[in-house]
Amino acid sequence: DSTFLCDFYIKHHQVDDRATVVPLDQFESTMQPGSVDLAMNIHSFSECTLEAITWWLEQLVRLRVPYFLLIPNDPDDLLSREADDSRKDFRPVMERLGFHQTATELVYQDSTIVEFMPHMEAPESENAADPSIRYRNDRILLFRGPAAA
């Protein structure tokens, strides 16, 4: 259960005076507008359905979160993963809700580091010295939410 793990982590690292874990079933009743400055999603939207992504984005709008940092699985597209394993672009949902991309940055700025980060979909049999292999370098995307406008 991710809620248990998050709660254990913040208590173990003694940051529970600055961070709070809110169980999903208490999220809407607990979280108040203006209480969050930055929301982050690192690789999980790419594994969620469009319906789930839309719900979370609507919560960010409701809470008036001014900034949203996103690292999608695919560095070039914002794609959900549906129950039938199809993919849907969720950028139009973000735009409809008023999110505007303000910055893009590569995670690894040093190109010599990137060569040690093989792409997730590269077959294991490929030789890392082969220049035809695509290397993974995630993109950090920063969006301004409608509350920051």
PDB file of C-alpha atoms in Angstrom:
ATOM      1  CA  ASP A   1       0.000   0.000   0.000  1.00  0.00           C
ATOM      2  CA  SER A   2       1.649   3.227  -1.164  1.00  0.00           C
ATOM      3  CA  THR A   3      -0.043   5.299   1.563  1.00  0.00           C
ATOM      4  CA  PHE A   4       1.600   3.169   4.262  1.00  0.00           C
ATOM      5  CA  LEU A   5       4.993   3.371   2.550  1.00  0.00           C
ATOM      6  CA  CYS A   6       4.789   7.157   2.148  1.00  0.00           C
ATOM      7  CA  ASP A   7       3.734   7.621   5.760  1.00  0.00           C
ATOM      8  CA  PHE A   8       6.549   5.344   6.983  1.00  0.00           C
ATOM      9  CA  TYR A   9       9.077   7.192   4.799  1.00  0.00           C
ATOM     10  CA  ILE A  10       8.264  10.696   6.025  1.00  0.00           C
ATOM     11  CA  LYS A  11       8.217   9.561   9.667  1.00  0.00           C
ATOM     12  CA  HIS A  12      11.469   7.610   9.282  1.00  0.00           C
ATOM     13  CA  HIS A  13      13.174  10.656   7.766  1.00  0.00           C
ATOM     14  CA  GLN A  14      11.580  12.908  10.393  1.00  0.00           C
ATOM     15  CA  VAL A  15       9.937  15.257   7.912  1.00  0.00           C
ATOM     16  CA  ASP A  16       6.394  14.652   9.131  1.00  0.00           C
ATOM     17  CA  ASP A  17       6.377  18.204  10.514  1.00  0.00           C
ATOM     18  CA  ARG A  18       6.641  19.452   6.893  1.00  0.00           C
ATOM     19  CA  ALA A  19       4.878  16.723   4.903  1.00  0.00           C
ATOM     20  CA  THR A  20       1.523  15.014   5.248  1.00  0.00           C
ATOM     21  CA  VAL A  21       0.289  11.769   3.762  1.00  0.00           C
ATOM     22  CA  VAL A  22      -3.387  11.888   2.875  1.00  0.00           C
ATOM     23  CA  PRO A  23      -5.138   8.583   2.087  1.00  0.00           C
ATOM     24  CA  LEU A  24      -6.941   8.711  -1.261  1.00  0.00           C
ATOM     25  CA  ASP A  25     -10.372   8.156   0.331  1.00  0.00           C
ATOM     26  CA  GLN A  26      -9.788  11.311   2.424  1.00  0.00           C
ATOM     27  CA  PHE A  27      -8.184  13.414  -0.298  1.00  0.00           C
ATOM     28  CA  GLU A  28     -11.162  15.503  -1.423  1.00  0.00           C
ATOM     29  CA  SER A  29     -12.393  16.207   2.119  1.00  0.00           C
ATOM     30  CA  THR A  30      -8.919  16.941   3.538  1.00  0.00           C
ATOM     31  CA  MET A  31      -7.154  18.983   0.879  1.00  0.00           C
ATOM     32  CA  GLN A  32      -8.141  22.638   0.762  1.00  0.00           C
ATOM     33  CA  PRO A  33      -7.675  25.161  -2.080  1.00  0.00           C
ATOM     34  CA  GLY A  34      -4.431  27.095  -1.780  1.00  0.00           C
ATOM     35  CA  SER A  35      -2.725  24.455   0.393  1.00  0.00           C
ATOM     36  CA  VAL A  36      -0.348  23.153  -2.308  1.00  0.00           C
ATOM     37  CA  ASP A  37       2.297  25.196  -4.163  1.00  0.00           C
ATOM     38  CA  LEU A  38       3.661  22.488  -6.450  1.00  0.00           C
ATOM     39  CA  ALA A  39       2.279  19.120  -7.508  1.00  0.00           C
ATOM     40  CA  MET A  40       4.548  16.486  -9.046  1.00  0.00           C
ATOM     41  CA  ASN A  41       3.939  13.341 -11.032  1.00  0.00           C
ATOM     42  CA  ILE A  42       6.938  11.233 -11.937  1.00  0.00           C
ATOM     43  CA  HIS A  43       6.184   8.465 -14.425  1.00  0.00           C
ATOM     44  CA  SER A  44       2.815   7.438 -12.965  1.00  0.00           C
ATOM     45  CA  PHE A  45       0.431   9.360 -15.267  1.00  0.00           C
ATOM     46  CA  SER A  46       1.875   7.299 -18.120  1.00  0.00           C
ATOM     47  CA  GLU A  47       0.517   4.200 -16.371  1.00  0.00           C
ATOM     48  CA  CYS A  48      -2.937   5.660 -15.585  1.00  0.00           C
ATOM     49  CA  THR A  49      -6.112   5.769 -17.639  1.00  0.00           C
ATOM     50  CA  LEU A  50      -7.215   9.040 -19.173  1.00  0.00           C
ATOM     51  CA  GLU A  51     -10.142   9.058 -16.728  1.00  0.00           C
ATOM     52  CA  ALA A  52      -7.787   8.836 -13.726  1.00  0.00           C
ATOM     53  CA  ILE A  53      -5.448  11.497 -15.130  1.00  0.00           C
ATOM     54  CA  THR A  54      -8.402  13.813 -15.738  1.00  0.00           C
ATOM     55  CA  TRP A  55      -9.601  13.338 -12.138  1.00  0.00           C
ATOM     56  CA  TRP A  56      -6.178  14.236 -10.740  1.00  0.00           C
ATOM     57  CA  LEU A  57      -5.823  17.277 -13.000  1.00  0.00           C
ATOM     58  CA  GLU A  58      -9.300  18.451 -11.963  1.00  0.00           C
ATOM     59  CA  GLN A  59      -8.187  18.132  -8.336  1.00  0.00           C
ATOM     60  CA  LEU A  60      -5.179  20.363  -9.051  1.00  0.00           C
ATOM     61  CA  VAL A  61      -7.526  22.948 -10.548  1.00  0.00           C
ATOM     62  CA  ARG A  62      -9.895  22.663  -7.551  1.00  0.00           C
ATOM     63  CA  LEU A  63      -6.973  23.098  -5.151  1.00  0.00           C
ATOM     64  CA  ARG A  64      -5.636  26.047  -7.186  1.00  0.00           C
ATOM     65  CA  VAL A  65      -2.172  24.504  -7.456  1.00  0.00           C
ATOM     66  CA  PRO A  66      -0.103  27.068  -9.352  1.00  0.00           C
ATOM     67  CA  TYR A  67       2.583  24.705 -10.694  1.00  0.00           C
ATOM     68  CA  PHE A  68       2.682  21.102 -11.850  1.00  0.00           C
ATOM     69  CA  LEU A  69       5.932  19.230 -12.563  1.00  0.00           C
ATOM     70  CA  LEU A  70       5.547  16.181 -14.792  1.00  0.00           C
ATOM     71  CA  ILE A  71       7.987  13.524 -15.970  1.00  0.00           C
ATOM     72  CA  PRO A  72       6.172  11.239 -18.434  1.00  0.00           C
ATOM     73  CA  ASN A  73       7.493   7.833 -19.511  1.00  0.00           C
ATOM     74  CA  ASP A  74       7.716   8.979 -23.108  1.00  0.00           C
ATOM     75  CA  PRO A  75       9.894  12.083 -23.385  1.00  0.00           C
ATOM     76  CA  ASP A  76       8.018  13.304 -26.468  1.00  0.00           C
ATOM     77  CA  ASP A  77       4.343  12.535 -25.761  1.00  0.00           C
ATOM     78  CA  LEU A  78       1.866  12.710 -22.891  1.00  0.00           C
ATOM     79  CA  LEU A  79       0.158   9.332 -23.135  1.00  0.00           C
ATOM     80  CA  SER A  80      -2.135   7.426 -20.807  1.00  0.00           C
ATOM     81  CA  ARG A  81      -2.345   3.647 -20.632  1.00  0.00           C
ATOM     82  CA  GLU A  82      -5.885   2.379 -21.008  1.00  0.00           C
ATOM     83  CA  ALA A  83      -7.289  -0.942 -19.727  1.00  0.00           C
ATOM     84  CA  ASP A  84      -6.979  -2.414 -23.241  1.00  0.00           C
ATOM     85  CA  ASP A  85      -3.300  -1.299 -23.313  1.00  0.00           C
ATOM     86  CA  SER A  86      -4.025   1.453 -25.834  1.00  0.00           C
ATOM     87  CA  ARG A  87      -2.556   4.914 -25.334  1.00  0.00           C
ATOM     88  CA  LYS A  88      -4.366   8.265 -25.334  1.00  0.00           C
ATOM     89  CA  ASP A  89      -2.886  11.749 -25.499  1.00  0.00           C
ATOM     90  CA  PHE A  90      -3.745  13.659 -22.319  1.00  0.00           C
ATOM     91  CA  ARG A  91      -2.218  16.999 -23.378  1.00  0.00           C
ATOM     92  CA  PRO A  92      -5.623  18.217 -24.703  1.00  0.00           C
ATOM     93  CA  VAL A  93      -7.138  17.600 -21.245  1.00  0.00           C
ATOM     94  CA  MET A  94      -4.377  19.645 -19.643  1.00  0.00           C
ATOM     95  CA  GLU A  95      -4.904  22.472 -22.109  1.00  0.00           C
ATOM     96  CA  ARG A  96      -8.702  22.390 -21.668  1.00  0.00           C
ATOM     97  CA  LEU A  97      -8.241  22.672 -17.888  1.00  0.00           C
ATOM     98  CA  GLY A  98      -5.907  25.663 -18.274  1.00  0.00           C
ATOM     99  CA  PHE A  99      -2.441  24.149 -17.801  1.00  0.00           C
ATOM    100  CA  HIS A 100       0.276  25.836 -19.881  1.00  0.00           C
ATOM    101  CA  GLN A 101       3.729  24.339 -20.320  1.00  0.00           C
ATOM    102  CA  THR A 102       6.320  26.892 -19.228  1.00  0.00           C
ATOM    103  CA  ALA A 103       9.578  24.909 -19.203  1.00  0.00           C
ATOM    104  CA  THR A 104      11.165  21.721 -20.489  1.00  0.00           C
ATOM    105  CA  GLU A 105      14.478  20.392 -19.347  1.00  0.00           C
ATOM    106  CA  LEU A 106      16.385  17.176 -19.834  1.00  0.00           C
ATOM    107  CA  VAL A 107      17.035  15.195 -16.653  1.00  0.00           C
ATOM    108  CA  TYR A 108      20.619  14.435 -17.689  1.00  0.00           C
ATOM    109  CA  GLN A 109      22.349  17.542 -18.992  1.00  0.00           C
ATOM    110  CA  ASP A 110      25.696  15.820 -19.531  1.00  0.00           C
ATOM    111  CA  SER A 111      25.601  13.746 -22.728  1.00  0.00           C
ATOM    112  CA  THR A 112      28.290  11.390 -21.395  1.00  0.00           C
ATOM    113  CA  ILE A 113      25.905  10.278 -18.646  1.00  0.00           C
ATOM    114  CA  VAL A 114      23.068   9.660 -21.091  1.00  0.00           C
ATOM    115  CA  GLU A 115      24.936   6.851 -22.834  1.00  0.00           C
ATOM    116  CA  PHE A 116      24.631   4.804 -19.627  1.00  0.00           C
ATOM    117  CA  MET A 117      20.826   5.146 -19.596  1.00  0.00           C
ATOM    118  CA  PRO A 118      19.451   2.655 -22.155  1.00  0.00           C
ATOM    119  CA  HIS A 119      15.873   3.182 -23.267  1.00  0.00           C
ATOM    120  CA  MET A 120      13.345   1.045 -21.375  1.00  0.00           C
ATOM    121  CA  GLU A 121      12.155  -0.682 -24.529  1.00  0.00           C
ATOM    122  CA  ALA A 122      15.615  -1.578 -25.861  1.00  0.00           C
ATOM    123  CA  PRO A 123      16.057  -5.360 -26.039  1.00  0.00           C
ATOM    124  CA  GLU A 124      18.490  -6.667 -23.430  1.00  0.00           C
ATOM    125  CA  SER A 125      20.510  -8.432 -26.113  1.00  0.00           C
ATOM    126  CA  GLU A 126      21.591  -5.128 -27.659  1.00  0.00           C
ATOM    127  CA  ASN A 127      25.153  -4.097 -27.031  1.00  0.00           C
ATOM    128  CA  ALA A 128      25.461  -0.785 -25.136  1.00  0.00           C
ATOM    129  CA  ALA A 129      28.320   0.204 -27.452  1.00  0.00           C
ATOM    130  CA  ASP A 130      25.998   0.051 -30.484  1.00  0.00           C
ATOM    131  CA  PRO A 131      25.346   3.672 -31.589  1.00  0.00           C
ATOM    132  CA  SER A 132      21.938   2.741 -33.006  1.00  0.00           C
ATOM    133  CA  ILE A 133      20.492   2.141 -29.512  1.00  0.00           C
ATOM    134  CA  ARG A 134      18.234   4.912 -28.261  1.00  0.00           C
ATOM    135  CA  TYR A 135      19.260   6.190 -24.848  1.00  0.00           C
ATOM    136  CA  ARG A 136      16.733   7.306 -22.316  1.00  0.00           C
ATOM    137  CA  ASN A 137      16.877  10.900 -21.188  1.00  0.00           C
ATOM    138  CA  ASP A 138      13.665  11.888 -19.519  1.00  0.00           C
ATOM    139  CA  ARG A 139      12.236  15.353 -19.876  1.00  0.00           C
ATOM    140  CA  ILE A 140      11.040  17.385 -16.936  1.00  0.00           C
ATOM    141  CA  LEU A 141       7.978  19.390 -17.938  1.00  0.00           C
ATOM    142  CA  LEU A 142       6.785  22.309 -15.844  1.00  0.00           C
ATOM    143  CA  PHE A 143       3.247  23.558 -16.277  1.00  0.00           C
ATOM    144  CA  ARG A 144       1.628  26.680 -14.924  1.00  0.00           C
ATOM    145  CA  GLY A 145      -1.835  25.870 -13.644  1.00  0.00           C
ATOM    146  CA  PRO A 146      -4.872  28.086 -14.094  1.00  0.00           C
ATOM    147  CA  ALA A 147      -4.394  29.372 -10.512  1.00  0.00           C
ATOM    148  CA  ALA A 148      -1.029  30.910 -11.458  1.00  0.00           C
ATOM    149  CA  ALA A 149      -2.467  32.912 -14.348  1.00  0.00           C
TER     150      ALA A 149
END
